[in-house]
Coordinates of C-alpha atoms and ligand atoms in Angstrom, one line a residue:
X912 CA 87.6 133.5 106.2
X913 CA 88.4 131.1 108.8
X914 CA 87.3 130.4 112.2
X915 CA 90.0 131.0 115.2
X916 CA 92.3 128.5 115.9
X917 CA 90.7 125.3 117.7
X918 CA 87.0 126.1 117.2
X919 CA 84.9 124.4 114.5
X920 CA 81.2 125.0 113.6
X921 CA 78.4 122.9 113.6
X922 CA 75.8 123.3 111.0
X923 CA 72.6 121.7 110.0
X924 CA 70.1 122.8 107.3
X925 CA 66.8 124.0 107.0
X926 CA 65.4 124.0 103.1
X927 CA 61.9 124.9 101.9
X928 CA 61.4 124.5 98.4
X929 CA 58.1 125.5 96.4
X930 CA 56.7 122.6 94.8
X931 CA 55.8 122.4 91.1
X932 CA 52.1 121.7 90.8
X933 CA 49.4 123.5 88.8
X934 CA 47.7 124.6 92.3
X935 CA 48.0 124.9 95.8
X936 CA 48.8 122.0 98.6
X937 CA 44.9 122.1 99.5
X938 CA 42.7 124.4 97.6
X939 CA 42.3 124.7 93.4
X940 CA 43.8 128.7 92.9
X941 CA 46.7 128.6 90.7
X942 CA 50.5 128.1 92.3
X943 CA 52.2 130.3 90.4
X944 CA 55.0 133.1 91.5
X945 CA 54.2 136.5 90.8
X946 CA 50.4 138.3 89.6
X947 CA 49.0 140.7 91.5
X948 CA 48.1 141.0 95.1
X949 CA 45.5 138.6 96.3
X950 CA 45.0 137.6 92.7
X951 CA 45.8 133.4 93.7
X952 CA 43.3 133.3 96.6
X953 CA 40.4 131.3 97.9
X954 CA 38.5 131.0 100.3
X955 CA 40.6 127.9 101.7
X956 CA 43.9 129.8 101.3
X957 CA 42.2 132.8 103.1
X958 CA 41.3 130.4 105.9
X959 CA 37.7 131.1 106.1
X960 CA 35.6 129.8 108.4
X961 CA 33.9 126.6 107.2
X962 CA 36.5 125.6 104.7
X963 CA 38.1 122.7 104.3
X964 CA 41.2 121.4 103.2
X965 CA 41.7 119.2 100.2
X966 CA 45.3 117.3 99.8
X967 CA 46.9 117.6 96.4
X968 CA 47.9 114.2 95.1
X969 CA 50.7 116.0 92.8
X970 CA 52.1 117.6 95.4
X971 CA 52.5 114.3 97.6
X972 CA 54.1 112.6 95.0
X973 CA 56.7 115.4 94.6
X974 CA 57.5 115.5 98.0
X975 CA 58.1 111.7 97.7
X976 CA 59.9 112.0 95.3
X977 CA 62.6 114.5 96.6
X978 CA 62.1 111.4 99.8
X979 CA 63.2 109.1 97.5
X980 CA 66.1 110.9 95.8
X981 CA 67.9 111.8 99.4
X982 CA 67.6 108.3 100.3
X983 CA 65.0 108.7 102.6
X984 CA 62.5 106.0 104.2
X985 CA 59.1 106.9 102.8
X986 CA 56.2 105.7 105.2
X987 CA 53.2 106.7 106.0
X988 CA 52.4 110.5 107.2
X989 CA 49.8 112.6 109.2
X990 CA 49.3 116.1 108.9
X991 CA 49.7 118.6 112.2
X992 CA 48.9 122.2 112.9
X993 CA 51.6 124.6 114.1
X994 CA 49.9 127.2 115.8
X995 CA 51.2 130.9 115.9
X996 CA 49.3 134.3 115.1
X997 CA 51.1 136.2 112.2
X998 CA 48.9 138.4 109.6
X999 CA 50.4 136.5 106.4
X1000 CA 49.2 133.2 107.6
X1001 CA 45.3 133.8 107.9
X1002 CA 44.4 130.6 109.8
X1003 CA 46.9 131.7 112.6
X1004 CA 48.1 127.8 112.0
X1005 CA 50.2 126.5 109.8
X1006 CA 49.6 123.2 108.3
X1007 CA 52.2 121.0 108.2
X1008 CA 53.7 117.6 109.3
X1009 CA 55.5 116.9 112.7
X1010 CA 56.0 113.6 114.3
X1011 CA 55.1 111.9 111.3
X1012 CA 56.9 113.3 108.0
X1013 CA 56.5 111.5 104.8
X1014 CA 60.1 111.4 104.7
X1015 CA 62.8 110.4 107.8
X1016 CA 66.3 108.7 107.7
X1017 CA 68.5 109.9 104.3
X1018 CA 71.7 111.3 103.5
X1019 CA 72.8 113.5 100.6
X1020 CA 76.5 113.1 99.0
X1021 CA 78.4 116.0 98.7
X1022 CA 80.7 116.3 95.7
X1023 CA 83.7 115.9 97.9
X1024 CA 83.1 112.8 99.2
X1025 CA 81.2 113.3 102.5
X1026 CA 77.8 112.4 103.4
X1027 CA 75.0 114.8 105.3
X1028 CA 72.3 113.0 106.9
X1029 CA 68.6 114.0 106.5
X1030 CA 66.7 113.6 109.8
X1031 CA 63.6 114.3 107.7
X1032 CA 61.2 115.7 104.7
X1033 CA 58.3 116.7 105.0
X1034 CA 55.2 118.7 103.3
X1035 CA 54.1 122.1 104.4
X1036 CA 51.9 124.9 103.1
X1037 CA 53.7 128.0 102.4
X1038 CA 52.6 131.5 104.4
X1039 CA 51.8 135.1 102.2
X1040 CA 54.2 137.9 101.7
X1041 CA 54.1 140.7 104.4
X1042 CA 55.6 144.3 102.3
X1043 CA 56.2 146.7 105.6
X1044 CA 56.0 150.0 104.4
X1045 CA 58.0 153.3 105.3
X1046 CA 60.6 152.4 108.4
X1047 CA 63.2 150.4 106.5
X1048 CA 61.0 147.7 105.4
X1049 CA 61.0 146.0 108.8
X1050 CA 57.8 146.1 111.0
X1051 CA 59.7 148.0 113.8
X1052 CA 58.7 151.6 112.8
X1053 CA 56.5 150.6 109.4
X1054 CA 53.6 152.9 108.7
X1055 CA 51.6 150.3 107.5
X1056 CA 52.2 147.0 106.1
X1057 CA 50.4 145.1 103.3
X1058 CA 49.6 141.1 103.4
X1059 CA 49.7 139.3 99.5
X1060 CA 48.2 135.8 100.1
X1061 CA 49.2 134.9 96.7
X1062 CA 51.6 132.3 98.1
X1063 CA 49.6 131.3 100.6
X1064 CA 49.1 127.9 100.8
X1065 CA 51.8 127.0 98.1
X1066 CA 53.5 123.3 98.4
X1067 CA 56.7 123.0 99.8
X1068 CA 58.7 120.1 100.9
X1069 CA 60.8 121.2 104.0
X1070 CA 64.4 119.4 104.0
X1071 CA 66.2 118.9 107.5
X1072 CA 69.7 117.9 107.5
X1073 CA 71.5 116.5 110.3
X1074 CA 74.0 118.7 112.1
X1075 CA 76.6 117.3 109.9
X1076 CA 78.6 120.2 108.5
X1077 CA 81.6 121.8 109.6
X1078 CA 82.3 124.3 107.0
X1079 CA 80.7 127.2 105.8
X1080 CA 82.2 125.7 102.5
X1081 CA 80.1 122.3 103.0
X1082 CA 76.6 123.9 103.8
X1083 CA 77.3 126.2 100.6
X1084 CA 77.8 122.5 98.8
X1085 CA 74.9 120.8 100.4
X1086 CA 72.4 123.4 99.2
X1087 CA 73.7 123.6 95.6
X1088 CA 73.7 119.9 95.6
X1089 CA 70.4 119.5 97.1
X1090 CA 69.3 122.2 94.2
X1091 CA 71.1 120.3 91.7
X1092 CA 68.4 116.9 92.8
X1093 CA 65.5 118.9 93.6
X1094 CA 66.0 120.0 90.1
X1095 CA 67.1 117.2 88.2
X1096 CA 63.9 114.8 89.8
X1097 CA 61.8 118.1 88.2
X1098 CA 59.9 118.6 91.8
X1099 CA 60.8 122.2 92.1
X1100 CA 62.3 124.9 89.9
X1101 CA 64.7 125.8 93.2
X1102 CA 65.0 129.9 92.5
X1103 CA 66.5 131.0 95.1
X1104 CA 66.2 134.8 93.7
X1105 CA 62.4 134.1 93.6
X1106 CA 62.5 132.4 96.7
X1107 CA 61.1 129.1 95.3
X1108 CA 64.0 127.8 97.4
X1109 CA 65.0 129.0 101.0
X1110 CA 67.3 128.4 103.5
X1111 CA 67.9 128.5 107.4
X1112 CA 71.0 127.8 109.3
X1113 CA 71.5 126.3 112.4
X1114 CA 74.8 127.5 113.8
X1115 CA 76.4 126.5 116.4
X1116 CA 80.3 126.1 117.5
X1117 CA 82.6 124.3 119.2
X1118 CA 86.4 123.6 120.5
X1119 CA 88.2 121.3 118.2
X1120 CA 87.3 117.6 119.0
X1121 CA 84.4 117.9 121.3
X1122 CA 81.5 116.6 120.6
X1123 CA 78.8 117.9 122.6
X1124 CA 76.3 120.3 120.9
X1125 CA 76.2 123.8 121.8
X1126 CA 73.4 126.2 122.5
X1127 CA 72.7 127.4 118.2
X1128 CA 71.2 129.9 116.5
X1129 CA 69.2 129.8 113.3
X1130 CA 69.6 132.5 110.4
X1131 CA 66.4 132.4 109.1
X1132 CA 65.9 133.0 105.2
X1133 CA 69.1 133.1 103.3
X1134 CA 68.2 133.7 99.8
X1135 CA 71.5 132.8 98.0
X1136 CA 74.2 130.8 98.1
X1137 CA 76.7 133.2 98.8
X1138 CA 74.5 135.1 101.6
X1139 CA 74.4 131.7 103.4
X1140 CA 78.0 130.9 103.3
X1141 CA 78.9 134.4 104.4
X1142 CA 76.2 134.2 107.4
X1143 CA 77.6 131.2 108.7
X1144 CA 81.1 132.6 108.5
X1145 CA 80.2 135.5 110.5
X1146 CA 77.3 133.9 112.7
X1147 CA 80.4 131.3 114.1
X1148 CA 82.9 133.7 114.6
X1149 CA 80.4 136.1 116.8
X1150 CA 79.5 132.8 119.0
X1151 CA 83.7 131.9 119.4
X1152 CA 84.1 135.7 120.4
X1153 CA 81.2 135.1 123.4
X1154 CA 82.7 131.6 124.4
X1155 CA 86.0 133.3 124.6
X1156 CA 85.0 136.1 126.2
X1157 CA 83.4 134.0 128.9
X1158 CA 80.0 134.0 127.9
X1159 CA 77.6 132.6 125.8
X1160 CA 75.3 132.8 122.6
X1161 CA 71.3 132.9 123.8
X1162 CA 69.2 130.4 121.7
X1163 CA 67.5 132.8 119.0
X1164 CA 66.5 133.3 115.4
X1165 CA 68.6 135.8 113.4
X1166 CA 68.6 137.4 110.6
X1167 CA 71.6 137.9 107.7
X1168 CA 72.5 141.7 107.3
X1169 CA 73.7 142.0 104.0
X1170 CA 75.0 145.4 104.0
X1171 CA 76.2 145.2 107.7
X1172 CA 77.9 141.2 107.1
X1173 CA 76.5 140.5 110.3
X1174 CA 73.9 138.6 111.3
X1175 CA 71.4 140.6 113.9
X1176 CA 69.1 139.2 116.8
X1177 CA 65.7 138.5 115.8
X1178 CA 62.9 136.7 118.0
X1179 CA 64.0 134.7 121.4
X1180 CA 63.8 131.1 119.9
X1181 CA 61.0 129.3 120.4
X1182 CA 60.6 125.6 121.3
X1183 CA 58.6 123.4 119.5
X1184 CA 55.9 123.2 122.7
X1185 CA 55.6 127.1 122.1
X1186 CA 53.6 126.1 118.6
X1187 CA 51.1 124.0 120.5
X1188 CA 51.7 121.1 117.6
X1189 CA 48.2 119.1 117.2
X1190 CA 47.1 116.1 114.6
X1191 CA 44.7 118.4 111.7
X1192 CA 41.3 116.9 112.6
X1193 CA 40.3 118.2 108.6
X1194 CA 42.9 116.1 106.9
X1195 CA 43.1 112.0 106.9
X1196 CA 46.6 110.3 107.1
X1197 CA 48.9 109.6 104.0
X1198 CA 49.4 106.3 103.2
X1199 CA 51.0 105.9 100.0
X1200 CA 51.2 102.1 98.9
X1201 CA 54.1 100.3 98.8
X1202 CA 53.8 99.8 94.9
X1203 CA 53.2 103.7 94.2
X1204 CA 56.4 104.2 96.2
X1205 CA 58.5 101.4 94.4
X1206 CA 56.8 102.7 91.4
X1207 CA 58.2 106.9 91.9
X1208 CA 61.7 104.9 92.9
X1209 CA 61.9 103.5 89.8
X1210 CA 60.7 106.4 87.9
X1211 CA 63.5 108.7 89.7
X1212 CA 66.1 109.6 86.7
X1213 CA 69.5 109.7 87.0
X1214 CA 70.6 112.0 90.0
X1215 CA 73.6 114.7 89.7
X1216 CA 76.2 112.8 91.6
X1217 CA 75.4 109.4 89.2
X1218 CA 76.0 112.1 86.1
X1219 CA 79.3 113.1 87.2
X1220 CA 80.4 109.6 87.8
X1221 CA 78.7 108.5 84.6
X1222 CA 81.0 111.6 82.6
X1223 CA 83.8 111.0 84.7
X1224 CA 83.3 107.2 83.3
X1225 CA 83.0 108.4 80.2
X1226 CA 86.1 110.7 79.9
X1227 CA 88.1 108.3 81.6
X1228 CA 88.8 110.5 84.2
X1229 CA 90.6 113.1 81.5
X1230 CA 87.7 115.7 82.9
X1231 CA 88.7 117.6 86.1
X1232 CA 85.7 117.2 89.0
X1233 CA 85.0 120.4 89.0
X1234 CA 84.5 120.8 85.5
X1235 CA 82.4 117.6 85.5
X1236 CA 80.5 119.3 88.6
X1237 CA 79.9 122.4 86.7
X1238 CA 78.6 120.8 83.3
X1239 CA 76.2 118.1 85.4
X1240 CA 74.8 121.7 86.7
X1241 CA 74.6 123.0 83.2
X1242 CA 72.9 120.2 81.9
X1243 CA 75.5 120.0 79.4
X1244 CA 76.8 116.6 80.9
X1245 CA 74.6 114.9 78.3
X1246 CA 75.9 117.0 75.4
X1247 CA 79.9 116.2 76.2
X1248 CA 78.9 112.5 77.0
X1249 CA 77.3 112.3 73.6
X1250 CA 80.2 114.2 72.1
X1251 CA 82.8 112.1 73.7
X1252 CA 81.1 108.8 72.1
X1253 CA 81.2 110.6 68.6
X1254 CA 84.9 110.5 69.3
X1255 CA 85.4 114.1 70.6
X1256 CA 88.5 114.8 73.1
X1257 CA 87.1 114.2 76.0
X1258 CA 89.4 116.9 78.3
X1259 CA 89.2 119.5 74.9
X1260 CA 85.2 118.8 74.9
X1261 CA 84.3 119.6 78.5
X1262 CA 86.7 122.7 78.4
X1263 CA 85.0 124.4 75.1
X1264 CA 81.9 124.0 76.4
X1265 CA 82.3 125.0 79.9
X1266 CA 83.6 128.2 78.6
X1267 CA 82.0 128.8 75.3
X1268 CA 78.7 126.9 75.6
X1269 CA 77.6 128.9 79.0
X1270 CA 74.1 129.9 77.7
X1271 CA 70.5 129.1 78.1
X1272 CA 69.4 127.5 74.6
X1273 CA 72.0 125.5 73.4
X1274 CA 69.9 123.1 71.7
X1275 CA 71.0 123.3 68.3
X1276 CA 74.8 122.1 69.6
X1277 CA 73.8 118.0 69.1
X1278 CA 76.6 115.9 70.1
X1279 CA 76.8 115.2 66.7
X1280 CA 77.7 118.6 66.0
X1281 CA 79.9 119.5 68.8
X1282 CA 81.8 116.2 68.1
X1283 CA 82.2 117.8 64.5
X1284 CA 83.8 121.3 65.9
X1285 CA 86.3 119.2 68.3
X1286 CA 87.6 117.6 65.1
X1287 CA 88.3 120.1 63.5
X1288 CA 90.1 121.7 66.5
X1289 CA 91.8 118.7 67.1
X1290 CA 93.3 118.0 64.0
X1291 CA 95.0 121.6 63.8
X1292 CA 92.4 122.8 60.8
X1293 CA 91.0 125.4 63.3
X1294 CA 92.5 127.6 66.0
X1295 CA 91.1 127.5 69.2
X1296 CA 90.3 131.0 69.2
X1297 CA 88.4 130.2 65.7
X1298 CA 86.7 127.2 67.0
X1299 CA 85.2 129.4 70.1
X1300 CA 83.7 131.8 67.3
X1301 CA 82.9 129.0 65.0
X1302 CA 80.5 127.8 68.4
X1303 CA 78.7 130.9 68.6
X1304 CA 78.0 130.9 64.6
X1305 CA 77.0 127.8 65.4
X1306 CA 74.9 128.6 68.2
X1307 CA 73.2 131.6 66.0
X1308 CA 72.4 129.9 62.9
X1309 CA 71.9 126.3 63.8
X1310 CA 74.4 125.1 61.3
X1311 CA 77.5 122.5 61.7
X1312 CA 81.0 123.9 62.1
X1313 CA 82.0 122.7 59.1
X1314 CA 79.4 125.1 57.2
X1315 CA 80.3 127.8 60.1
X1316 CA 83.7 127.6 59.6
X1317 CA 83.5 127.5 55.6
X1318 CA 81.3 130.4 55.3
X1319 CA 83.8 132.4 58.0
X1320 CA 86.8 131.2 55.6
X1321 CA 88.3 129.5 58.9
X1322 CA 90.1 126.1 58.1
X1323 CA 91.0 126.7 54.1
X1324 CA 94.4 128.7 54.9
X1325 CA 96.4 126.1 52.9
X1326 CA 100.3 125.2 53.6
X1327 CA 101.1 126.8 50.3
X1328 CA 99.1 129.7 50.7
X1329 CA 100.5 130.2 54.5
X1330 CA 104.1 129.8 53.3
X1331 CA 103.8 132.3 50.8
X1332 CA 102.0 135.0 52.8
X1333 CA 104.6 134.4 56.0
X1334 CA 107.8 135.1 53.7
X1335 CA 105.9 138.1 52.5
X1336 CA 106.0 139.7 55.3
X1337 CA 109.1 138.9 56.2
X1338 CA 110.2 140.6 53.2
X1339 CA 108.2 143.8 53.6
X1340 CA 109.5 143.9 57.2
X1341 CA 113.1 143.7 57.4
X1342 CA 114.0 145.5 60.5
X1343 CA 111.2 143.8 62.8
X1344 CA 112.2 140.4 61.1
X1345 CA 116.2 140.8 61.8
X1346 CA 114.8 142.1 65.7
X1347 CA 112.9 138.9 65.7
X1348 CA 116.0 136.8 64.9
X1349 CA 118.8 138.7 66.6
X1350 CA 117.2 140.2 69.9
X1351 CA 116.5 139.0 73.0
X1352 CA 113.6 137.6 74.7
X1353 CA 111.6 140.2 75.1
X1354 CA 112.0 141.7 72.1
X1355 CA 111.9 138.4 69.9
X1356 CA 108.2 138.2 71.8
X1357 CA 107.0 141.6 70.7
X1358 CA 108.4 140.9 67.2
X1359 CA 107.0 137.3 67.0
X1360 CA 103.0 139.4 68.0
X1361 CA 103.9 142.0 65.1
X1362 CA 104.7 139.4 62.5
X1363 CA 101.6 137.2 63.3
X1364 CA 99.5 140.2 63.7
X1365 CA 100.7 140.7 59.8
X1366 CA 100.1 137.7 58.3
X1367 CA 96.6 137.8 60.4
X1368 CA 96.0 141.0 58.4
X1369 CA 97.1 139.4 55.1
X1370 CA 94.9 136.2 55.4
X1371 CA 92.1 138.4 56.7
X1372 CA 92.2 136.8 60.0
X1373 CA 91.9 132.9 58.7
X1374 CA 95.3 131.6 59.6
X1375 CA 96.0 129.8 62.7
X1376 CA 98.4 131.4 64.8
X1377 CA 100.3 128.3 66.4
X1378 CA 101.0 127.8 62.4
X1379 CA 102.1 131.0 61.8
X1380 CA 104.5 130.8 65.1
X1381 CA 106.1 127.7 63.8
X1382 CA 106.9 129.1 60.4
X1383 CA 108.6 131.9 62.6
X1384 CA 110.9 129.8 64.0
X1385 CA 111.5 127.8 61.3
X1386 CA 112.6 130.4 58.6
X1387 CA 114.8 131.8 62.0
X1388 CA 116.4 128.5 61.7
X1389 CA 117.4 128.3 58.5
X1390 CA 114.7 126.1 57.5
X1391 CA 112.9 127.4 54.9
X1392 CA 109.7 125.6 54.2
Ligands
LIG1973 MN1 59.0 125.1 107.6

């Protein structure tokens, strides 16, 4: 869906994401999604008077991390309260970091070639869960609602991006490749169905070749891919129908209405005065050391877009970016690498396993092994459709195709034995063989699918049907193997 002719959209990201440590950004109760209600609590994540706040080392090394891996310039950080009064955030203040984030100044590389700056990443706590109950789970018209403090006080590592895209199609990008990092530098395990990753969107639109920046509106809390490229989509095209009609959007939060696909009004938005941002007085000022920071830097592994380029490299370009996309987000960009150097096909490879090999545990392929399946595919002693089932024997019982495709009888159909069984049939099937040879087109087609259906049946399945066709056309010719 595209926006009216002459308008584009301007969009810049918003991503929390739930950092991986044993326990919570200031207090020892477990981070860990899930339990039950007010099960992960303290009296720091409660926010009882006279507690204190305790920084997590892990989870400022994490959050440097993800620094590092956009780019970023890591410096020293302070901590701030952002006040505002909501029931799942106890202390009425959130603590988190405002003029100076651990993180400023990086850019993320989306698979097509363009960059997104990142103004800036920094560390927050997260809030508790609010259930409404009874009146459509809002609060408008709840009975009663229900505060879980479980993930109160959770890690997260808050990821601005400049206002950089102009496609709903580019912020869908960004975030997967931003999961993708977060993911592959092990900081966060980035479920957005869990909500271990999150997204807002700041939407705003203008006429084709402007440059000025528009009043926006930010959809608060997409929790998938999909929801956030639709919500963009939809939020642009209700701001270009205002504009047009002579008005204009109001500066607000909104929220993504998945059944409606629309997004709806939610809170006037507020500036960042309205939060009444102040230094914490409880917690001292980060200051990591220019060592530990060179140190995480060169501890960072490789990064997504270095793994395509490095299969890419590896395939000499015979693997389509997509495909190479795909398998780096797999983690099965390792496996075809490997497979490649064992002198597998490179294109062939990356194919079979992007659409046989899409599973969880996959550990007992090794390269090794998969370069032994793409052999035998390659040099005609299996089908394709066999080696696809030869995979998932291989998958179930650990063993090499060679022992997979033994015990399955794929790969032994000999010339002689193929020969034989193809004139057999013939024989038995005079009227469908003569149609075969002296119809047309169609017909030659549906006769060519009986025959080989046949000799299937007659070699219980083991012959390979590109074989099978060529003997076809060869006894049609005359030829006679
Ligand atoms: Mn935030």
């Amino acid at each position: 869906m595209k926006l009216p002719e002459g308008w584009e959209s301007v969009i810049g990201l918003e991503v929390h994401a739930e950092l991986l440590t044993a326990t919570k950004l200031f207090s020892a109760s477990p981070n860990r999604f899930g339990g039950e209600p007010n099960t992960h609590i303290d009296p720091v994540s409660l926010g009882l008077p006279g507690t204190l706040p305790v920084i997590n080392r892990h989870a400022v090394e994490l959050a440097i991390r993800v620094g590092l891996a956009l780019n970023c310039d890591v410096r020293p950080s302070t901590f701030a309260r952002k006040n505002y009064f909501y029931p799942d955030m106890p202390k009425n203040y959130q603590i988190s970091q405002y003029d100076r984030p651990v993180s400023v100044d990086g850019e993320l590389k989306l698979p097509d070639g363009s960059t997104v700056g990142i103004e800036r990443a920094h560390i927050e706590e997260d809030t508790g869960k609010t259930t409404h109950a009874g009146g459509a789970g809002r609060i408008q018209g709840a009975a009663y609602s229900l505060v879980d403090y479980n993930r109160a006080g959770v890690p997260l590592v808050e990821v601005v991006s400049r206002p950089h895209m102009r496609t709903a199609e580019q912020a869908r990008a960004f975030v997967k490749e931003l999961r993708s990092i977060v993911l592959a530098v092990g900081v966060s395990d980035a479920r957005m169905q869990e909500g271990s990753m999150r997204v807002d969107a700041n939407v705003s639109v203008r006429p084709v070749g402007a440059d000025d920046l528009r009043t926006r509106c930010e959809i608060k809390n997409l929790s998938s891919v999909r929801s956030l490229g639709r919500a963009v989509v939809h939020e642009a095209r209700r701001q270009v129908g205002l504009w047009e009609a002579g008005g204009a959007p109001l500066q607000q939060t909104r929220h993504w209405d998945e059944r409606r696909d629309r997004t709806v009004a939610g809170r006037s938005k507020e500036e960042s005065e309205d939060y009444r941002y102040f230094p914490d007085p409880d917690l001292a000022p980060l200051a990591p050391s220019a060592a530990d920071i060179a140190a995480a830097d060169a501890a960072l592994p490789q990064l997504p877009a270095e793994r395509r380029e490095a299969l890419t490299a590896a395939a000499d370009g015979a693997v389509a970016a997509e495909t190479a996309a795909l398998l780096v987000q797999r983690g099965q960009d390792g496996l075809v690498v490997g497979a490649v150097e064992a002198g597998a096909d490179p294109e062939r490879t990356a194919t079979r396993v992007v659409n046989d090999l899409a599973v969880d545990d996959w550990s007992s392929v090794t390269p090794q092994r998969l370069a032994g399946l793409m052999a035998m595919e390659t040099a005609g002693r299996i089908s394709a459709a066999q080696a696809k089932q030869v995979l998932a024997g291989m998958l179930e019982s650990g063993d090499t195709a060679e022992a997979v495709a033994a015990r399955r009888g794929f790969g032994d159909v000999g010339g002689g034995e193929l020969s034989a069984a193809v004139a057999e049939v013939l024989a038995d099937n005079p009227d469908e063989w003569r149609r075969y040879r002296e119809g047309d087109d169609v017909d030659r087609k549906k006769m060519a699918g009986f025959l080989t259906g046949q000799v299937m049946r007659a070699t219980r399945g083991r012959a390979d049907g590109a074989a099978v066709a060529a003997l076809l056309r060869q006894h049609a010719a005359g030829r006679t193997p």
